């Protein structure tokens, strides 16, 4: 992903300074990147919630694919949890607020969407929780997300996600994925709760 606070396009125009350019490489892992790009575009187009990063637009030109999303001015949760020497330390009050924000967003994805839609994110991690200027936590990555449908073929869904692999086709799953999902291969809301619990701890 490439972040730019101000970017000129090829026609000389400028993007506002409150957006992030999320670029999906169209070279060695073109098929992999394309699947994730269109999956994330579909998810962000379907969700409207203040706990989810706002999608401003997208562009596909040849092998190049980009999403334009709202800027995350205070960075990502990972930067604060992993960098113990950071001058910007999260207070317990901020940590609690972040947990509550993410919990409310998951509740929306799991139970409160229109038309009884359910989205399983599959990748709740400190890397994918952004913090805006007011320290509002926002989920920013939906590349591994899936709609939960009744009577769907869970095995096929699992294999499709697993095929989002690397060049030697070994496959890839998010590092903190619910082990019960890997074992049973049945899509469920509890998988997101497990990932959230890992972050919470």
PDB file of C-alpha atoms in Angstrom:
ATOM      1  CA  UNK A   1       0.000   0.000   0.000  1.00  0.00           C
ATOM      2  CA  UNK A   2       1.240   3.486  -0.807  1.00  0.00           C
ATOM      3  CA  UNK A   3       0.179   6.461   1.285  1.00  0.00           C
ATOM      4  CA  UNK A   4       0.248  10.013  -0.101  1.00  0.00           C
ATOM      5  CA  UNK A   5      -1.006  13.148   1.602  1.00  0.00           C
ATOM      6  CA  UNK A   6      -1.045  15.051  -1.700  1.00  0.00           C
ATOM      7  CA  UNK A   7      -0.763  13.468  -5.130  1.00  0.00           C
ATOM      8  CA  UNK A   8      -0.906  14.889  -8.653  1.00  0.00           C
ATOM      9  CA  UNK A   9      -2.628  12.748 -11.234  1.00  0.00           C
ATOM     10  CA  UNK A  10      -1.334  12.393 -14.798  1.00  0.00           C
ATOM     11  CA  UNK A  11      -3.661  15.181 -15.962  1.00  0.00           C
ATOM     12  CA  UNK A  12      -2.198  17.645 -13.501  1.00  0.00           C
ATOM     13  CA  UNK A  13      -5.033  17.454 -10.995  1.00  0.00           C
ATOM     14  CA  UNK A  14      -4.508  17.051  -7.287  1.00  0.00           C
ATOM     15  CA  UNK A  15      -5.990  14.727  -4.750  1.00  0.00           C
ATOM     16  CA  UNK A  16      -7.028  16.297  -1.436  1.00  0.00           C
ATOM     17  CA  UNK A  17      -4.701  15.943   1.530  1.00  0.00           C
ATOM     18  CA  UNK A  18      -7.223  13.951   3.545  1.00  0.00           C
ATOM     19  CA  UNK A  19      -7.036  10.730   1.530  1.00  0.00           C
ATOM     20  CA  UNK A  20      -4.833   7.655   1.297  1.00  0.00           C
ATOM     21  CA  UNK A  21      -3.985   5.983  -1.995  1.00  0.00           C
ATOM     22  CA  UNK A  22      -4.091   2.222  -1.565  1.00  0.00           C
ATOM     23  CA  UNK A  23      -2.302   0.680  -4.525  1.00  0.00           C
ATOM     24  CA  UNK A  24      -2.564  -2.969  -5.533  1.00  0.00           C
ATOM     25  CA  UNK A  25       0.455  -4.089  -7.604  1.00  0.00           C
ATOM     26  CA  UNK A  26      -0.409  -5.447 -11.017  1.00  0.00           C
ATOM     27  CA  UNK A  27       2.784  -7.355 -11.703  1.00  0.00           C
ATOM     28  CA  UNK A  28       3.997 -10.661 -10.217  1.00  0.00           C
ATOM     29  CA  UNK A  29       0.929 -11.341  -8.088  1.00  0.00           C
ATOM     30  CA  UNK A  30      -1.596  -9.824 -10.495  1.00  0.00           C
ATOM     31  CA  UNK A  31      -4.311 -12.466 -10.053  1.00  0.00           C
ATOM     32  CA  UNK A  32      -3.936 -12.428  -6.268  1.00  0.00           C
ATOM     33  CA  UNK A  33      -4.017  -8.620  -6.114  1.00  0.00           C
ATOM     34  CA  UNK A  34      -6.992  -8.395  -8.452  1.00  0.00           C
ATOM     35  CA  UNK A  35      -9.105 -10.724  -6.329  1.00  0.00           C
ATOM     36  CA  UNK A  36      -8.298  -8.819  -3.153  1.00  0.00           C
ATOM     37  CA  UNK A  37      -8.876  -5.450  -4.859  1.00  0.00           C
ATOM     38  CA  UNK A  38     -12.343  -6.293  -6.155  1.00  0.00           C
ATOM     39  CA  UNK A  39     -13.301  -8.027  -2.932  1.00  0.00           C
ATOM     40  CA  UNK A  40     -12.307  -4.992  -0.885  1.00  0.00           C
ATOM     41  CA  UNK A  41     -14.041  -2.640  -3.322  1.00  0.00           C
ATOM     42  CA  UNK A  42     -17.245  -4.674  -3.054  1.00  0.00           C
ATOM     43  CA  UNK A  43     -17.168  -4.685   0.727  1.00  0.00           C
ATOM     44  CA  UNK A  44     -16.388  -0.981   1.159  1.00  0.00           C
ATOM     45  CA  UNK A  45     -19.132  -0.123  -1.333  1.00  0.00           C
ATOM     46  CA  UNK A  46     -21.654  -2.082   0.737  1.00  0.00           C
ATOM     47  CA  UNK A  47     -20.878  -0.709   4.191  1.00  0.00           C
ATOM     48  CA  UNK A  48     -21.606   2.752   5.558  1.00  0.00           C
ATOM     49  CA  UNK A  49     -20.553   3.045   9.179  1.00  0.00           C
ATOM     50  CA  UNK A  50     -18.407   5.488  11.131  1.00  0.00           C
ATOM     51  CA  UNK A  51     -16.255   2.596  12.336  1.00  0.00           C
ATOM     52  CA  UNK A  52     -15.244   1.664   8.780  1.00  0.00           C
ATOM     53  CA  UNK A  53     -12.858   3.688   6.642  1.00  0.00           C
ATOM     54  CA  UNK A  54     -14.672   5.716   4.002  1.00  0.00           C
ATOM     55  CA  UNK A  55     -14.176   4.838   0.345  1.00  0.00           C
ATOM     56  CA  UNK A  56     -13.816   7.977  -1.805  1.00  0.00           C
ATOM     57  CA  UNK A  57     -13.246   6.260  -5.132  1.00  0.00           C
ATOM     58  CA  UNK A  58     -11.250   3.767  -7.156  1.00  0.00           C
ATOM     59  CA  UNK A  59      -9.426   3.435 -10.455  1.00  0.00           C
ATOM     60  CA  UNK A  60      -8.492   0.496 -12.671  1.00  0.00           C
ATOM     61  CA  UNK A  61      -6.210   1.257 -15.601  1.00  0.00           C
ATOM     62  CA  UNK A  62      -4.485  -1.671 -17.229  1.00  0.00           C
ATOM     63  CA  UNK A  63      -2.734  -3.685 -14.507  1.00  0.00           C
ATOM     64  CA  UNK A  64      -2.855  -0.782 -12.041  1.00  0.00           C
ATOM     65  CA  UNK A  65      -5.581  -0.776  -9.387  1.00  0.00           C
ATOM     66  CA  UNK A  66      -6.054   1.801  -6.632  1.00  0.00           C
ATOM     67  CA  UNK A  67      -8.564   2.581  -3.919  1.00  0.00           C
ATOM     68  CA  UNK A  68      -8.900   6.115  -2.567  1.00  0.00           C
ATOM     69  CA  UNK A  69      -9.864   5.980   1.106  1.00  0.00           C
ATOM     70  CA  UNK A  70     -10.118   8.509   3.925  1.00  0.00           C
ATOM     71  CA  UNK A  71      -6.878   9.425   5.640  1.00  0.00           C
ATOM     72  CA  UNK A  72      -6.018   7.828   8.992  1.00  0.00           C
ATOM     73  CA  UNK A  73      -4.253  10.781  10.590  1.00  0.00           C
ATOM     74  CA  UNK A  74      -3.137   9.022  13.782  1.00  0.00           C
ATOM     75  CA  UNK A  75      -1.825   5.955  11.991  1.00  0.00           C
ATOM     76  CA  UNK A  76      -2.536   2.343  12.821  1.00  0.00           C
ATOM     77  CA  UNK A  77      -2.939   0.602  16.150  1.00  0.00           C
ATOM     78  CA  UNK A  78       0.057  -1.611  15.379  1.00  0.00           C
ATOM     79  CA  UNK A  79       2.394   1.392  15.456  1.00  0.00           C
ATOM     80  CA  UNK A  80       1.509   2.065  19.089  1.00  0.00           C
ATOM     81  CA  UNK A  81       1.432  -1.510  20.369  1.00  0.00           C
ATOM     82  CA  UNK A  82       4.680  -2.649  18.757  1.00  0.00           C
ATOM     83  CA  UNK A  83       6.787   0.484  19.158  1.00  0.00           C
ATOM     84  CA  UNK A  84       7.221   0.720  22.908  1.00  0.00           C
ATOM     85  CA  UNK A  85       9.636   3.624  22.492  1.00  0.00           C
ATOM     86  CA  UNK A  86       7.075   5.740  20.680  1.00  0.00           C
ATOM     87  CA  UNK A  87       6.535   9.181  22.120  1.00  0.00           C
ATOM     88  CA  UNK A  88       2.838   8.813  21.480  1.00  0.00           C
ATOM     89  CA  UNK A  89       1.660   6.301  24.041  1.00  0.00           C
ATOM     90  CA  UNK A  90      -1.931   5.129  24.160  1.00  0.00           C
ATOM     91  CA  UNK A  91      -3.544   5.858  27.496  1.00  0.00           C
ATOM     92  CA  UNK A  92      -5.805   3.235  29.022  1.00  0.00           C
ATOM     93  CA  UNK A  93      -8.732   5.527  28.263  1.00  0.00           C
ATOM     94  CA  UNK A  94      -7.829   5.551  24.565  1.00  0.00           C
ATOM     95  CA  UNK A  95      -7.250   1.801  24.543  1.00  0.00           C
ATOM     96  CA  UNK A  96     -10.695   1.180  26.020  1.00  0.00           C
ATOM     97  CA  UNK A  97     -12.278   3.552  23.501  1.00  0.00           C
ATOM     98  CA  UNK A  98     -10.573   1.722  20.626  1.00  0.00           C
ATOM     99  CA  UNK A  99     -11.848  -1.646  21.874  1.00  0.00           C
ATOM    100  CA  UNK A 100     -15.387  -0.313  22.199  1.00  0.00           C
ATOM    101  CA  UNK A 101     -15.235   1.251  18.728  1.00  0.00           C
ATOM    102  CA  UNK A 102     -14.117  -2.010  17.101  1.00  0.00           C
ATOM    103  CA  UNK A 103     -16.683  -4.051  19.045  1.00  0.00           C
ATOM    104  CA  UNK A 104     -19.487  -1.760  17.857  1.00  0.00           C
ATOM    105  CA  UNK A 105     -18.289  -1.989  14.266  1.00  0.00           C
ATOM    106  CA  UNK A 106     -18.206  -5.783  14.409  1.00  0.00           C
ATOM    107  CA  UNK A 107     -21.717  -5.753  15.849  1.00  0.00           C
ATOM    108  CA  UNK A 108     -22.807  -3.695  12.839  1.00  0.00           C
ATOM    109  CA  UNK A 109     -21.139  -6.055  10.351  1.00  0.00           C
ATOM    110  CA  UNK A 110     -22.567  -9.137  12.052  1.00  0.00           C
ATOM    111  CA  UNK A 111     -26.077  -8.055  13.044  1.00  0.00           C
ATOM    112  CA  UNK A 112     -27.093  -4.558  11.939  1.00  0.00           C
ATOM    113  CA  UNK A 113     -26.572  -4.252   8.184  1.00  0.00           C
ATOM    114  CA  UNK A 114     -29.410  -3.611   5.768  1.00  0.00           C
ATOM    115  CA  UNK A 115     -31.231  -6.541   4.178  1.00  0.00           C
ATOM    116  CA  UNK A 116     -29.880  -8.804   6.943  1.00  0.00           C
ATOM    117  CA  UNK A 117     -26.456  -8.916   5.303  1.00  0.00           C
ATOM    118  CA  UNK A 118     -23.617 -10.328   7.378  1.00  0.00           C
ATOM    119  CA  UNK A 119     -19.932  -9.660   6.695  1.00  0.00           C
ATOM    120  CA  UNK A 120     -17.145 -11.681   8.281  1.00  0.00           C
ATOM    121  CA  UNK A 121     -13.954  -9.597   8.130  1.00  0.00           C
ATOM    122  CA  UNK A 122     -11.516 -12.477   8.817  1.00  0.00           C
ATOM    123  CA  UNK A 123      -8.586 -10.152   9.411  1.00  0.00           C
ATOM    124  CA  UNK A 124      -9.149  -8.039  12.521  1.00  0.00           C
ATOM    125  CA  UNK A 125      -5.629  -7.126  13.603  1.00  0.00           C
ATOM    126  CA  UNK A 126      -3.669  -4.139  14.879  1.00  0.00           C
ATOM    127  CA  UNK A 127      -2.427  -3.648  11.304  1.00  0.00           C
ATOM    128  CA  UNK A 128      -5.971  -3.106  10.069  1.00  0.00           C
ATOM    129  CA  UNK A 129      -7.329  -0.800  12.752  1.00  0.00           C
ATOM    130  CA  UNK A 130      -6.753   2.847  11.877  1.00  0.00           C
ATOM    131  CA  UNK A 131      -7.088   5.826  14.201  1.00  0.00           C
ATOM    132  CA  UNK A 132      -8.489   9.120  12.939  1.00  0.00           C
ATOM    133  CA  UNK A 133      -7.799  12.620  14.260  1.00  0.00           C
ATOM    134  CA  UNK A 134     -10.225  12.051  17.157  1.00  0.00           C
ATOM    135  CA  UNK A 135      -8.780   8.602  17.971  1.00  0.00           C
ATOM    136  CA  UNK A 136     -11.845   6.964  16.510  1.00  0.00           C
ATOM    137  CA  UNK A 137     -10.950   3.387  15.572  1.00  0.00           C
ATOM    138  CA  UNK A 138     -11.811   2.357  12.022  1.00  0.00           C
ATOM    139  CA  UNK A 139     -11.460  -1.004  10.283  1.00  0.00           C
ATOM    140  CA  UNK A 140      -9.474  -0.308   7.121  1.00  0.00           C
ATOM    141  CA  UNK A 141      -8.919  -3.679   5.425  1.00  0.00           C
ATOM    142  CA  UNK A 142     -11.577  -5.909   3.859  1.00  0.00           C
ATOM    143  CA  UNK A 143      -9.410  -7.897   1.449  1.00  0.00           C
ATOM    144  CA  UNK A 144     -10.217 -11.203   3.178  1.00  0.00           C
ATOM    145  CA  UNK A 145     -13.832 -10.375   4.033  1.00  0.00           C
ATOM    146  CA  UNK A 146     -16.744 -12.597   3.067  1.00  0.00           C
ATOM    147  CA  UNK A 147     -20.514 -12.333   3.060  1.00  0.00           C
ATOM    148  CA  UNK A 148     -22.185 -14.954   5.224  1.00  0.00           C
ATOM    149  CA  UNK A 149     -25.083 -16.540   3.345  1.00  0.00           C
ATOM    150  CA  UNK A 150     -27.424 -19.302   4.516  1.00  0.00           C
ATOM    151  CA  UNK A 151     -26.768 -22.718   2.969  1.00  0.00           C
ATOM    152  CA  UNK A 152     -23.528 -21.598   1.317  1.00  0.00           C
ATOM    153  CA  UNK A 153     -20.719 -24.017   0.538  1.00  0.00           C
ATOM    154  CA  UNK A 154     -18.353 -23.202   3.404  1.00  0.00           C
ATOM    155  CA  UNK A 155     -15.682 -25.571   2.125  1.00  0.00           C
ATOM    156  CA  UNK A 156     -15.585 -23.791  -1.235  1.00  0.00           C
ATOM    157  CA  UNK A 157     -15.400 -20.406   0.482  1.00  0.00           C
ATOM    158  CA  UNK A 158     -12.482 -21.563   2.624  1.00  0.00           C
ATOM    159  CA  UNK A 159     -10.560 -22.918  -0.348  1.00  0.00           C
ATOM    160  CA  UNK A 160     -11.186 -19.738  -2.325  1.00  0.00           C
ATOM    161  CA  UNK A 161      -9.697 -17.625   0.455  1.00  0.00           C
ATOM    162  CA  UNK A 162      -6.790 -20.042   0.920  1.00  0.00           C
ATOM    163  CA  UNK A 163      -5.951 -19.714  -2.773  1.00  0.00           C
ATOM    164  CA  UNK A 164      -5.172 -16.050  -2.182  1.00  0.00           C
ATOM    165  CA  UNK A 165      -1.631 -17.356  -1.986  1.00  0.00           C
ATOM    166  CA  UNK A 166       1.860 -16.482  -3.016  1.00  0.00           C
ATOM    167  CA  UNK A 167       3.816 -17.208  -6.158  1.00  0.00           C
ATOM    168  CA  UNK A 168       4.608 -20.826  -5.326  1.00  0.00           C
ATOM    169  CA  UNK A 169       0.923 -21.535  -4.574  1.00  0.00           C
ATOM    170  CA  UNK A 170       1.453 -22.476  -0.951  1.00  0.00           C
ATOM    171  CA  UNK A 171      -1.515 -20.358  -0.013  1.00  0.00           C
ATOM    172  CA  UNK A 172      -1.969 -17.841   2.756  1.00  0.00           C
ATOM    173  CA  UNK A 173      -4.272 -17.309   5.698  1.00  0.00           C
ATOM    174  CA  UNK A 174      -4.213 -14.336   8.082  1.00  0.00           C
ATOM    175  CA  UNK A 175      -1.801 -15.052  10.984  1.00  0.00           C
ATOM    176  CA  UNK A 176      -4.360 -14.615  13.758  1.00  0.00           C
ATOM    177  CA  UNK A 177      -7.208 -16.441  12.029  1.00  0.00           C
ATOM    178  CA  UNK A 178      -9.585 -18.463  14.192  1.00  0.00           C
ATOM    179  CA  UNK A 179      -8.116 -22.002  14.461  1.00  0.00           C
ATOM    180  CA  UNK A 180     -11.628 -23.438  14.721  1.00  0.00           C
ATOM    181  CA  UNK A 181     -12.406 -21.983  11.304  1.00  0.00           C
ATOM    182  CA  UNK A 182      -9.289 -23.568   9.832  1.00  0.00           C
ATOM    183  CA  UNK A 183     -10.258 -26.893  11.418  1.00  0.00           C
ATOM    184  CA  UNK A 184     -13.997 -26.965  10.687  1.00  0.00           C
ATOM    185  CA  UNK A 185     -13.973 -24.661   7.632  1.00  0.00           C
ATOM    186  CA  UNK A 186     -17.353 -23.290   8.603  1.00  0.00           C
ATOM    187  CA  UNK A 187     -17.862 -19.549   8.239  1.00  0.00           C
ATOM    188  CA  UNK A 188     -19.076 -17.951  11.487  1.00  0.00           C
ATOM    189  CA  UNK A 189     -19.194 -14.645  13.329  1.00  0.00           C
ATOM    190  CA  UNK A 190     -17.134 -16.062  16.174  1.00  0.00           C
ATOM    191  CA  UNK A 191     -14.066 -16.059  13.937  1.00  0.00           C
ATOM    192  CA  UNK A 192     -13.998 -12.252  13.999  1.00  0.00           C
ATOM    193  CA  UNK A 193     -14.522 -12.261  17.760  1.00  0.00           C
ATOM    194  CA  UNK A 194     -11.510 -14.547  18.142  1.00  0.00           C
ATOM    195  CA  UNK A 195      -9.320 -12.182  16.089  1.00  0.00           C
ATOM    196  CA  UNK A 196     -10.631  -9.209  18.045  1.00  0.00           C
ATOM    197  CA  UNK A 197      -9.777 -11.012  21.284  1.00  0.00           C
ATOM    198  CA  UNK A 198      -6.187 -11.490  20.109  1.00  0.00           C
ATOM    199  CA  UNK A 199      -5.895  -7.736  19.514  1.00  0.00           C
ATOM    200  CA  UNK A 200      -7.625  -6.943  22.805  1.00  0.00           C
ATOM    201  CA  UNK A 201      -5.100  -9.034  24.738  1.00  0.00           C
TER     202      UNK A 201
END
